[in-house]
Structures are given as C-alpha cells and as structure tokens.
Amino acid sequence: MSPSTAVRPKVLVVGWDGVRDDVLRELRPSTIASIADNGRWWSTTQPDVDVAPTKTAVGWSSMLSGVWPDTHQVLSNEGEHHLFHRTPDMLTRAFCADPSIRTYGAASALIFGSEYGPGPLLGAGVRTLTWFDRREYPRGFADSDQLVIDDAERRLGEEDHDFSFVYFGETDSAAHDHGVGDEYFAAIGRQDERLARMVRAIESRPTFAEESWLVILTTDHGHLDGGGHGGGSWQERQTYVVAGFLGEAPTATTWADQAENIDIAPTAWAHLGVEPDRRWPCHGHSLLTH
Ligand SMILES: [Zn+2]
C-alpha cells in the first residue's frame, strides 16, 4: 500500500489462558505461526513470584493495565485489596482518550465481566462487552469458549470495532484437569482454529483493504508438567507475546528486540494513535519501534 493511503488502524488482542510458550513453540499451530511470520514471537517471563504470583487474575491484570502487580496490587484471584481501579484496562483508557475508538471485549472467565475477585477487569470504556458465565455450562470453558468465538467472529467481521480483546479459557482447564499432555495439546489446537476463524472474518471485511490490523496474542502464565500454577517455577512463569499484521505491514515496521506482557497495551495504543491520560500509569513500552 502506498504511504499516502489513509488506513484505519485496528487492534485485536487474543488471550489464551495458561498456554506454555515452550509447548506452543513445539506445536507451532498454523494460524499463530503465520501471524508470527508476519511479525514477531517473543518468549516472555512473568516477574519473580513474590512480585507476580502466577495466578490468572494477576497475569491478565498486568497485561490489560500495562503495569506489574507492584502497582496494580492484584496479587491473587481474590484480589481483595487491589488498586486496579487506579490502572484501568487498556481498552477503557483508549476510549477515554478518544471516544471515537470503538472497543469490544469478549470472555467467559469470571474476572472479566463479574464482581468475582478483582473483577470486572474490563471497565466502562469497553463499549461492547460480551460476557458469558462459564459456570452455567456443563463443560465450562469448553462450552463457553464456543459462544465467545461465535460472537467474536460475527462482530469482528460485521461490526466496526477498532480495539478488541477476546479471551479463551479452555487451555487452562485442560492443563488443570489432565496435565501438560494430549488433551492440553488438543485444546491449544482448538484455540488456534478459533483464531483462524477471527482472521478469516477480518480478512473478509469489505473494508479490509483500507484497514491496518495488528493482532497480538498472549497468555497469563504457564503450567507445571502435571498441571497447576501459582508458584515460581520456570514452567509456570513462562509466557509469550506474538504480534503481527494481517495483510501487508505498514512500511518501515520494526519490532523491539525484547518484550514483556506489559508492553501489549502501549503497543496497541501506538498503533491506534491514541495517548491515554498519564494519571493512569503504564510501565511498558511499545513493541513497534518505527
Ligand atoms: Zn490463567
């Protein structure tokens, strides 16, 4: 595309709960691999466990806010004394800085859409929020993730959201129930197929040629070989960030050599061209270095 073409920036962040970077690199499912081929795949690590227990609410709070738990103070899935209200989620901050930015979140974990623990982590600036209570479904995330992808596929293809976060939890459940083995690998494969559905929906948009879609993929923590997390082993602390453009990358795109999960929020804001209010801290840096 020529530099004079006015393109509309779009960002999709996809969260897969409890996916180990080493396992993902070994499996290398086709959709996430193709996004990495058009961008970068960073192995990342959660901070020491005394700063960041490898718990779900902790990991997603850090990613969504761009600060580590020493600032947001979500230190467990209970999160009784946290300060997350002082470090709102990245979609809310983008919307507050520019209300023309259309924000969309979809998830079925309790922390995102209910008062459970530190929730709801997706705040008032997530203007379209699809949330299912996974407890209402017999197979939990294995069922509710299907509802999330049906919603995301439709909305990303047919509606006009600029900044989206879509979360899937089946991978974490599979590791808890069966350890890191065949069931877990199969769940990762299903997440990749869901990612493929979103990519196809986006690339089929009638306006796709005038849009610049940055897709970012990440997780909140790893798992012990036998399943389970919360401690400070390398297996539990390992995470990843994959970022890439669908279609042609903007000219002269360069990526940072190193990444942390708190870099996702400022990367999204940089691509969207939005500067959230600085009274809300962000300690990450954009991974787009052009
Ligand atoms: Zn988790």
XYZ file of C-alpha atoms and ligand atoms in Angstrom:
291
model
C 0.000 0.000 0.000
C 1.288 3.464 -0.797
C 2.288 5.762 2.059
C -0.405 8.244 1.012
C -3.222 5.733 1.504
C -5.248 6.609 4.578
C -5.612 3.406 6.552
C -7.657 2.906 9.650
C -5.686 1.235 12.454
C -7.285 -1.737 14.186
C -6.029 -3.892 17.049
C -7.150 -7.357 18.147
C -5.610 -8.843 21.299
C -6.322 -12.544 21.863
C -5.740 -14.163 25.252
C -5.286 -17.916 25.666
C -5.260 -18.841 29.337
C -2.378 -20.879 30.731
C -0.543 -21.675 27.487
C 3.132 -22.572 27.893
C 5.471 -20.907 25.457
C 7.693 -23.975 25.123
C 4.711 -26.187 24.281
C 3.307 -23.639 21.845
C 6.646 -23.361 20.047
C 6.848 -27.136 19.805
C 3.287 -27.474 18.456
C 3.539 -24.291 16.353
C -0.130 -24.271 15.279
C -0.561 -22.819 11.813
C -2.506 -19.621 12.496
C -0.411 -18.249 15.322
C 2.705 -19.283 13.404
C 1.602 -17.370 10.315
C 0.982 -14.241 12.400
C 4.431 -14.588 13.931
C 5.898 -14.984 10.433
C 4.425 -11.551 9.586
C 5.686 -10.089 12.847
C 7.481 -11.356 15.952
C 7.222 -14.077 18.574
C 8.786 -13.138 21.890
C 9.233 -15.530 24.786
C 8.358 -13.551 27.898
C 8.517 -14.242 31.613
C 6.372 -13.137 34.496
C 8.308 -11.329 37.279
C 9.525 -13.197 40.339
C 6.709 -14.916 42.154
C 6.990 -12.604 45.180
C 6.025 -9.743 42.814
C 3.687 -11.599 40.480
C 2.129 -14.870 41.668
C 1.363 -16.920 38.539
C -2.380 -16.601 39.017
C -4.939 -15.863 36.332
C -6.264 -12.569 37.723
C -2.703 -11.348 38.317
C -1.475 -12.078 34.800
C -4.432 -10.550 32.989
C -4.441 -7.500 35.264
C -0.813 -6.820 34.310
C -1.407 -7.319 30.592
C -4.578 -5.203 30.493
C -3.134 -2.330 32.540
C 0.499 -2.175 31.392
C 1.811 -2.275 34.958
C 3.064 -5.113 37.155
C 1.383 -6.216 40.408
C 3.615 -3.921 42.496
C 1.462 -1.137 41.020
C -1.996 -2.649 40.395
C -1.803 -4.804 43.530
C -3.860 -7.662 42.154
C -1.924 -10.432 43.894
C -4.345 -13.350 43.763
C -7.624 -14.424 42.194
C -9.347 -12.923 45.235
C -7.731 -9.501 44.871
C -9.317 -8.027 47.984
C -7.059 -5.013 48.420
C -6.070 -4.340 44.840
C -5.689 -0.942 43.147
C -6.846 -1.961 39.668
C -9.353 0.913 39.620
C -6.327 3.219 39.508
C -4.891 1.397 36.474
C -7.861 0.706 34.185
C -7.808 -1.770 31.316
C -6.190 -0.689 28.044
C -9.468 -0.543 26.099
C -11.094 1.740 28.636
C -8.070 4.043 28.608
C -8.115 4.206 24.809
C -11.824 5.000 24.758
C -11.468 7.701 27.414
C -8.671 9.356 25.417
C -10.651 9.184 22.178
C -14.352 8.269 22.418
C -14.457 7.670 18.667
C -12.413 4.483 19.237
C -14.831 1.558 19.275
C -13.906 -1.027 21.874
C -15.029 -4.656 22.157
C -14.318 -7.338 24.726
C -15.446 -10.989 24.772
C -14.705 -13.506 27.526
C -16.249 -16.081 29.824
C -13.865 -16.003 32.787
C -15.442 -14.523 35.907
C -12.809 -11.815 36.458
C -13.550 -10.013 33.195
C -17.266 -9.452 33.493
C -18.323 -10.116 37.077
C -17.518 -8.851 40.548
C -15.558 -12.053 41.228
C -12.082 -11.415 42.669
C -10.707 -8.117 41.367
C -13.360 -8.011 38.623
C -14.681 -6.718 36.450
C -11.308 -6.168 34.814
C -12.975 -4.951 31.608
C -14.157 -1.492 32.556
C -16.684 1.089 31.483
C -14.765 2.026 28.346
C -15.304 -1.434 26.850
C -18.334 -0.239 24.940
C -19.344 -3.614 23.547
C -18.853 -6.348 26.123
C -19.886 -9.945 25.514
C -19.525 -11.942 28.680
C -20.732 -15.453 29.470
C -20.661 -17.072 32.902
C -18.752 -20.286 32.208
C -20.207 -21.836 35.371
C -23.572 -22.082 33.628
C -22.267 -24.559 31.041
C -21.708 -28.269 31.703
C -18.202 -28.351 30.253
C -17.203 -24.866 31.433
C -14.805 -23.120 29.084
C -15.012 -25.952 26.560
C -18.609 -24.800 26.006
C -18.402 -21.090 26.735
C -15.336 -20.540 24.511
C -17.550 -21.683 21.624
C -20.020 -18.917 22.428
C -17.174 -16.409 22.658
C -15.779 -17.338 19.235
C -19.227 -17.269 17.614
C -19.695 -13.741 18.938
C -16.179 -12.576 18.062
C -16.272 -13.993 14.549
C -19.519 -12.176 13.838
C -18.619 -8.864 15.442
C -15.092 -8.666 14.019
C -16.397 -9.472 10.562
C -19.594 -7.409 10.502
C -19.201 -4.608 13.029
C -16.628 -1.859 13.139
C -14.568 -2.230 16.304
C -11.159 -0.573 16.487
C -9.706 -2.156 19.628
C -10.774 -5.643 20.729
C -9.793 -8.161 23.390
C -11.023 -11.735 23.044
C -10.250 -14.314 25.731
C -10.394 -18.120 25.719
C -10.001 -20.320 28.793
C -10.225 -23.926 27.623
C -6.451 -24.398 27.505
C -6.073 -23.644 31.204
C -8.860 -26.049 32.157
C -7.311 -28.802 30.064
C -3.953 -28.444 31.849
C -5.599 -28.364 35.274
C -7.647 -31.463 34.517
C -5.139 -33.546 32.560
C -1.679 -32.002 32.918
C 0.525 -30.967 30.000
C -0.304 -33.748 27.562
C -2.531 -34.730 24.681
C -5.733 -33.077 25.972
C -3.835 -29.830 26.505
C -2.250 -30.001 23.058
C -5.682 -30.592 21.515
C -7.136 -27.596 23.372
C -4.323 -25.416 22.031
C -5.169 -26.688 18.554
C -8.807 -25.674 19.027
C -7.748 -22.197 20.184
C -5.700 -21.855 17.012
C -8.714 -22.866 14.917
C -10.757 -20.201 16.694
C -8.007 -17.708 15.917
C -8.216 -18.754 12.273
C -11.954 -18.023 12.276
C -11.309 -14.488 13.548
C -8.548 -13.920 10.996
C -10.802 -15.096 8.157
C -13.636 -12.876 9.398
C -11.334 -9.842 9.478
C -9.781 -10.548 6.086
C -13.274 -10.905 4.604
C -14.332 -7.442 5.739
C -15.413 -5.320 2.756
C -13.240 -2.514 4.153
C -10.197 -4.715 4.889
C -8.074 -3.049 2.187
C -8.442 0.313 3.913
C -7.614 -1.079 7.360
C -4.378 -1.960 9.125
C -4.956 -4.848 11.538
C -2.424 -5.536 14.266
C -3.078 -8.865 16.011
C -1.423 -9.579 19.360
C -1.534 -12.947 21.144
C -0.570 -13.681 24.719
C -1.162 -15.717 27.862
C -1.216 -15.089 31.601
C 1.036 -17.874 32.975
C 2.328 -21.347 32.197
C 1.644 -24.681 33.926
C 3.538 -27.340 35.806
C 4.028 -30.537 33.800
C 1.356 -32.200 35.915
C -0.986 -29.194 35.660
C -1.374 -26.300 38.074
C 0.180 -22.882 38.557
C 0.667 -20.130 41.086
C 4.291 -20.778 42.027
C 7.608 -19.519 40.735
C 8.905 -22.374 38.561
C 10.049 -21.518 35.047
C 7.239 -23.672 33.700
C 4.656 -21.520 35.484
C 6.329 -18.151 34.789
C 6.835 -18.585 31.056
C 4.564 -16.594 28.765
C 4.735 -15.200 25.229
C 3.774 -12.244 23.100
C 3.144 -12.760 19.387
C 2.380 -9.699 17.273
C 1.896 -9.296 13.551
C -0.119 -7.513 10.917
C -2.782 -9.140 8.786
C -2.077 -8.447 5.160
C 0.682 -6.012 4.455
C 2.542 -4.480 7.394
C 2.864 -0.699 7.420
C 6.017 0.313 5.615
C 9.157 0.522 7.772
C 7.695 -1.506 10.630
C 10.372 -2.608 13.056
C 9.887 -4.552 16.255
C 11.556 -4.312 19.645
C 14.152 -6.978 20.395
C 12.752 -7.716 23.853
C 9.191 -7.799 25.115
C 7.207 -8.079 28.312
C 3.497 -8.646 28.674
C 3.040 -5.072 29.979
C 4.205 -3.853 26.544
C 0.981 -5.000 24.864
C -1.148 -2.033 25.990
C 1.293 0.666 24.812
C 1.841 -1.235 21.546
C -1.897 -1.191 20.878
C -2.161 2.493 21.755
C 0.783 3.340 19.474
C -0.836 1.601 16.520
C -4.197 3.250 17.224
C -2.500 6.636 17.588
C -4.010 7.305 20.989
C -2.323 8.674 24.110
C -4.204 7.750 27.284
C -4.201 10.068 30.272
C -0.902 9.846 32.154
C -2.539 9.903 35.550
C -3.049 6.206 34.835
C 0.439 4.703 34.920
C 1.787 2.410 32.223
C 5.254 0.952 32.657
C 5.511 -0.898 29.351
C 6.881 0.313 26.015
C 5.538 -0.026 22.503
C 6.951 -3.010 20.659
C 6.574 -1.038 17.421
C 9.849 0.837 17.239
C 9.468 2.562 13.857
Zn -4.873 -18.402 33.962
